[in-house]
Amino acid sequence: MVLKNFIVFEGIDGAGTSTQEEILSRRHEAENFFFTAEPTNLPTGVFLRQMLQGKFPLHAGTAAYLFAADRNEHIYGANGIIANLDNGKIVINDRYIFSSLAYQSIDCGMELPAVLNRNFPLPQILFFFDVEPEVSLRRIKNRGVVEIYEKLDFLKKTTEAYRSIIREYSQIDTGMQIIRIDASQPIEETSRIIWSYIKKIPILKT
């Protein structure tokens, strides 16, 4: 199932997804949007962010279950994705099921993340921020905070996993539109491309 007006930004750490969400939030049309991210700011998401910072080492399978639980509440909970869509908002989500399929599959294999995430609805538009891991790692180090997944070897594996996942979804008629973005280009160009698609959403024309 595809959720209308649900838009997802995906890419490895340092690809620029959060930056582009911030740029969108400064547009005068921002009142039409609900901006969110995963892990969420819910208790499950807060715990996951602490795990990502290395405070609570977890078995890879446990992490996969927690990411899925956080996502389930994010979609179906009060003031979640569906609630905001029902209220007429365009939902912009930084990270979604594709990040779980890419990141969690490195340590625990593809089967568990695939099973845990297979019944979640798909976005109307998926923007995949494709960037070489060496470029993303330079950006990460410049911001001064490095999480447990933000190491070159892991980012290389995750990049390949992401690209494979995006290829697979591109070959399936899901109803989801996939836009691949060269995330190594200037921020302004990435922003221009994203807006060229989002501005076509009917809500913004009424």
mmCIF file with all atom_site columns, N, CA and C in Angstrom, residues 1-8 75-76 81 85 96-98 101 117-126 169 172-178:
data_model
loop_
_atom_site.group_PDB
_atom_site.id
_atom_site.type_symbol
_atom_site.label_atom_id
_atom_site.label_alt_id
_atom_site.label_comp_id
_atom_site.label_asym_id
_atom_site.label_entity_id
_atom_site.label_seq_id
_atom_site.pdbx_PDB_ins_code
_atom_site.Cartn_x
_atom_site.Cartn_y
_atom_site.Cartn_z
_atom_site.occupancy
_atom_site.B_iso_or_equiv
_atom_site.pdbx_formal_charge
_atom_site.auth_seq_id
_atom_site.auth_comp_id
_atom_site.auth_asym_id
_atom_site.auth_atom_id
_atom_site.pdbx_PDB_model_num
ATOM 1   N N  . MET A 1 1   ? 0.841  -1.194 0.000  1.00 0.00 ? 1   MET A N  1
ATOM 2   C CA . MET A 1 1   ? 0.000  0.000  0.000  1.00 0.00 ? 1   MET A CA 1
ATOM 3   C C  . MET A 1 1   ? 0.878  1.247  0.000  1.00 0.00 ? 1   MET A C  1
ATOM 4   N N  . VAL A 1 2   ? 0.501  2.236  -0.799 1.00 0.00 ? 2   VAL A N  1
ATOM 5   C CA . VAL A 1 2   ? 1.212  3.509  -0.859 1.00 0.00 ? 2   VAL A CA 1
ATOM 6   C C  . VAL A 1 2   ? 0.385  4.585  -0.171 1.00 0.00 ? 2   VAL A C  1
ATOM 7   N N  . LEU A 1 3   ? 1.018  5.355  0.692  1.00 0.00 ? 3   LEU A N  1
ATOM 8   C CA . LEU A 1 3   ? 0.342  6.449  1.373  1.00 0.00 ? 3   LEU A CA 1
ATOM 9   C C  . LEU A 1 3   ? 0.512  7.731  0.571  1.00 0.00 ? 3   LEU A C  1
ATOM 10  N N  . LYS A 1 4   ? -0.588 8.290  0.132  1.00 0.00 ? 4   LYS A N  1
ATOM 11  C CA . LYS A 1 4   ? -0.570 9.524  -0.642 1.00 0.00 ? 4   LYS A CA 1
ATOM 12  C C  . LYS A 1 4   ? -0.043 10.679 0.211  1.00 0.00 ? 4   LYS A C  1
ATOM 13  N N  . ASN A 1 5   ? 0.801  11.519 -0.377 1.00 0.00 ? 5   ASN A N  1
ATOM 14  C CA . ASN A 1 5   ? 1.394  12.692 0.275  1.00 0.00 ? 5   ASN A CA 1
ATOM 15  C C  . ASN A 1 5   ? 2.406  12.336 1.361  1.00 0.00 ? 5   ASN A C  1
ATOM 16  N N  . PHE A 1 6   ? 2.881  11.109 1.337  1.00 0.00 ? 6   PHE A N  1
ATOM 17  C CA . PHE A 1 6   ? 3.927  10.657 2.251  1.00 0.00 ? 6   PHE A CA 1
ATOM 18  C C  . PHE A 1 6   ? 5.231  10.595 1.463  1.00 0.00 ? 6   PHE A C  1
ATOM 19  N N  . ILE A 1 7   ? 6.237  11.351 1.911  1.00 0.00 ? 7   ILE A N  1
ATOM 20  C CA . ILE A 1 7   ? 7.508  11.467 1.200  1.00 0.00 ? 7   ILE A CA 1
ATOM 21  C C  . ILE A 1 7   ? 8.651  11.080 2.130  1.00 0.00 ? 7   ILE A C  1
ATOM 22  N N  . VAL A 1 8   ? 9.570  10.278 1.614  1.00 0.00 ? 8   VAL A N  1
ATOM 23  C CA . VAL A 1 8   ? 10.682 9.771  2.426  1.00 0.00 ? 8   VAL A CA 1
ATOM 24  C C  . VAL A 1 8   ? 12.012 10.177 1.807  1.00 0.00 ? 8   VAL A C  1
ATOM 25  N N  . ILE A 1 75  ? 4.037  5.383  12.595 1.00 0.00 ? 75  ILE A N  1
ATOM 26  C CA . ILE A 1 75  ? 3.029  5.367  11.541 1.00 0.00 ? 75  ILE A CA 1
ATOM 27  C C  . ILE A 1 75  ? 1.622  5.465  12.101 1.00 0.00 ? 75  ILE A C  1
ATOM 28  N N  . TYR A 1 76  ? 1.325  4.644  13.102 1.00 0.00 ? 76  TYR A N  1
ATOM 29  C CA . TYR A 1 76  ? -0.053 4.465  13.534 1.00 0.00 ? 76  TYR A CA 1
ATOM 30  C C  . TYR A 1 76  ? -0.414 5.181  14.834 1.00 0.00 ? 76  TYR A C  1
ATOM 31  N N  . ILE A 1 81  ? 2.357  9.487  11.457 1.00 0.00 ? 81  ILE A N  1
ATOM 32  C CA . ILE A 1 81  ? 2.335  9.754  10.016 1.00 0.00 ? 81  ILE A CA 1
ATOM 33  C C  . ILE A 1 81  ? 0.918  9.746  9.459  1.00 0.00 ? 81  ILE A C  1
ATOM 34  N N  . LEU A 1 85  ? -1.332 12.809 7.848  1.00 0.00 ? 85  LEU A N  1
ATOM 35  C CA . LEU A 1 85  ? -1.853 12.722 6.482  1.00 0.00 ? 85  LEU A CA 1
ATOM 36  C C  . LEU A 1 85  ? -3.362 12.938 6.469  1.00 0.00 ? 85  LEU A C  1
ATOM 37  N N  . TYR A 1 96  ? 13.272 5.640  6.704  1.00 0.00 ? 96  TYR A N  1
ATOM 38  C CA . TYR A 1 96  ? 12.086 4.803  6.816  1.00 0.00 ? 96  TYR A CA 1
ATOM 39  C C  . TYR A 1 96  ? 12.511 3.345  6.677  1.00 0.00 ? 96  TYR A C  1
ATOM 40  N N  . ILE A 1 97  ? 11.672 2.495  6.130  1.00 0.00 ? 97  ILE A N  1
ATOM 41  C CA . ILE A 1 97  ? 11.960 1.059  6.100  1.00 0.00 ? 97  ILE A CA 1
ATOM 42  C C  . ILE A 1 97  ? 13.233 0.733  5.334  1.00 0.00 ? 97  ILE A C  1
ATOM 43  N N  . PHE A 1 98  ? 13.559 1.554  4.348  1.00 0.00 ? 98  PHE A N  1
ATOM 44  C CA . PHE A 1 98  ? 14.711 1.270  3.497  1.00 0.00 ? 98  PHE A CA 1
ATOM 45  C C  . PHE A 1 98  ? 16.024 1.370  4.280  1.00 0.00 ? 98  PHE A C  1
ATOM 46  N N  . LEU A 1 101 ? 16.341 -1.909 6.137  1.00 0.00 ? 101 LEU A N  1
ATOM 47  C CA . LEU A 1 101 ? 16.765 -2.979 5.234  1.00 0.00 ? 101 LEU A CA 1
ATOM 48  C C  . LEU A 1 101 ? 18.255 -2.868 4.913  1.00 0.00 ? 101 LEU A C  1
ATOM 49  N N  . ASN A 1 117 ? 9.555  -5.467 8.346  1.00 0.00 ? 117 ASN A N  1
ATOM 50  C CA . ASN A 1 117 ? 9.134  -4.237 7.662  1.00 0.00 ? 117 ASN A CA 1
ATOM 51  C C  . ASN A 1 117 ? 8.238  -4.461 6.448  1.00 0.00 ? 117 ASN A C  1
ATOM 52  N N  . ARG A 1 118 ? 7.914  -5.713 6.140  1.00 0.00 ? 118 ARG A N  1
ATOM 53  C CA . ARG A 1 118 ? 7.227  -5.995 4.881  1.00 0.00 ? 118 ARG A CA 1
ATOM 54  C C  . ARG A 1 118 ? 5.788  -5.478 4.844  1.00 0.00 ? 118 ARG A C  1
ATOM 55  N N  . ASN A 1 119 ? 5.146  -5.284 5.987  1.00 0.00 ? 119 ASN A N  1
ATOM 56  C CA . ASN A 1 119 ? 3.743  -4.865 5.986  1.00 0.00 ? 119 ASN A CA 1
ATOM 57  C C  . ASN A 1 119 ? 3.548  -3.364 6.180  1.00 0.00 ? 119 ASN A C  1
ATOM 58  N N  . PHE A 1 120 ? 4.631  -2.627 6.319  1.00 0.00 ? 120 PHE A N  1
ATOM 59  C CA . PHE A 1 120 ? 4.493  -1.185 6.464  1.00 0.00 ? 120 PHE A CA 1
ATOM 60  C C  . PHE A 1 120 ? 4.155  -0.557 5.115  1.00 0.00 ? 120 PHE A C  1
ATOM 61  N N  . PRO A 1 121 ? 3.300  0.480  5.116  1.00 0.00 ? 121 PRO A N  1
ATOM 62  C CA . PRO A 1 121 ? 2.947  1.137  3.843  1.00 0.00 ? 121 PRO A CA 1
ATOM 63  C C  . PRO A 1 121 ? 4.150  1.845  3.229  1.00 0.00 ? 121 PRO A C  1
ATOM 64  N N  . LEU A 1 122 ? 4.117  2.019  1.919  1.00 0.00 ? 122 LEU A N  1
ATOM 65  C CA . LEU A 1 122 ? 5.191  2.688  1.198  1.00 0.00 ? 122 LEU A CA 1
ATOM 66  C C  . LEU A 1 122 ? 4.863  4.167  1.012  1.00 0.00 ? 122 LEU A C  1
ATOM 67  N N  . PRO A 1 123 ? 5.896  4.986  0.827  1.00 0.00 ? 123 PRO A N  1
ATOM 68  C CA . PRO A 1 123 ? 5.641  6.411  0.560  1.00 0.00 ? 123 PRO A CA 1
ATOM 69  C C  . PRO A 1 123 ? 5.205  6.640  -0.885 1.00 0.00 ? 123 PRO A C  1
ATOM 70  N N  . GLN A 1 124 ? 4.593  7.769  -1.130 1.00 0.00 ? 124 GLN A N  1
ATOM 71  C CA . GLN A 1 124 ? 4.253  8.139  -2.500 1.00 0.00 ? 124 GLN A CA 1
ATOM 72  C C  . GLN A 1 124 ? 5.525  8.444  -3.289 1.00 0.00 ? 124 GLN A C  1
ATOM 73  N N  . ILE A 1 125 ? 6.469  9.145  -2.636 1.00 0.00 ? 125 ILE A N  1
ATOM 74  C CA . ILE A 1 125 ? 7.738  9.474  -3.289 1.00 0.00 ? 125 ILE A CA 1
ATOM 75  C C  . ILE A 1 125 ? 8.888  9.095  -2.362 1.00 0.00 ? 125 ILE A C  1
ATOM 76  N N  . LEU A 1 126 ? 9.870  8.397  -2.902 1.00 0.00 ? 126 LEU A N  1
ATOM 77  C CA . LEU A 1 126 ? 11.101 8.080  -2.191 1.00 0.00 ? 126 LEU A CA 1
ATOM 78  C C  . LEU A 1 126 ? 12.253 8.796  -2.883 1.00 0.00 ? 126 LEU A C  1
ATOM 79  N N  . TYR A 1 169 ? 13.394 -2.374 -5.640 1.00 0.00 ? 169 TYR A N  1
ATOM 80  C CA . TYR A 1 169 ? 12.100 -1.688 -5.596 1.00 0.00 ? 169 TYR A CA 1
ATOM 81  C C  . TYR A 1 169 ? 11.779 -1.019 -6.932 1.00 0.00 ? 169 TYR A C  1
ATOM 82  N N  . ILE A 1 172 ? 9.873  -3.268 -9.283 1.00 0.00 ? 172 ILE A N  1
ATOM 83  C CA . ILE A 1 172 ? 8.556  -3.737 -8.851 1.00 0.00 ? 172 ILE A CA 1
ATOM 84  C C  . ILE A 1 172 ? 7.533  -2.619 -9.024 1.00 0.00 ? 172 ILE A C  1
ATOM 85  N N  . ASP A 1 173 ? 6.365  -2.956 -9.519 1.00 0.00 ? 173 ASP A N  1
ATOM 86  C CA . ASP A 1 173 ? 5.303  -1.960 -9.689 1.00 0.00 ? 173 ASP A CA 1
ATOM 87  C C  . ASP A 1 173 ? 4.559  -1.794 -8.363 1.00 0.00 ? 173 ASP A C  1
ATOM 88  N N  . THR A 1 174 ? 5.108  -0.948 -7.506 1.00 0.00 ? 174 THR A N  1
ATOM 89  C CA . THR A 1 174 ? 4.515  -0.727 -6.181 1.00 0.00 ? 174 THR A CA 1
ATOM 90  C C  . THR A 1 174 ? 3.606  0.499  -6.148 1.00 0.00 ? 174 THR A C  1
ATOM 91  N N  . GLY A 1 175 ? 3.739  1.371  -7.141 1.00 0.00 ? 175 GLY A N  1
ATOM 92  C CA . GLY A 1 175 ? 3.015  2.645  -7.114 1.00 0.00 ? 175 GLY A CA 1
ATOM 93  C C  . GLY A 1 175 ? 3.830  3.751  -6.472 1.00 0.00 ? 175 GLY A C  1
ATOM 94  N N  . MET A 1 176 ? 4.984  3.400  -5.933 1.00 0.00 ? 176 MET A N  1
ATOM 95  C CA . MET A 1 176 ? 5.878  4.378  -5.303 1.00 0.00 ? 176 MET A CA 1
ATOM 96  C C  . MET A 1 176 ? 6.809  4.969  -6.353 1.00 0.00 ? 176 MET A C  1
ATOM 97  N N  . GLN A 1 177 ? 6.968  6.284  -6.350 1.00 0.00 ? 177 GLN A N  1
ATOM 98  C CA . GLN A 1 177 ? 7.897  6.947  -7.256 1.00 0.00 ? 177 GLN A CA 1
ATOM 99  C C  . GLN A 1 177 ? 9.265  7.046  -6.595 1.00 0.00 ? 177 GLN A C  1
ATOM 100 N N  . ILE A 1 178 ? 10.302 6.569  -7.275 1.00 0.00 ? 178 ILE A N  1
ATOM 101 C CA . ILE A 1 178 ? 11.660 6.595  -6.733 1.00 0.00 ? 178 ILE A CA 1
ATOM 102 C C  . ILE A 1 178 ? 12.493 7.600  -7.516 1.00 0.00 ? 178 ILE A C  1
#
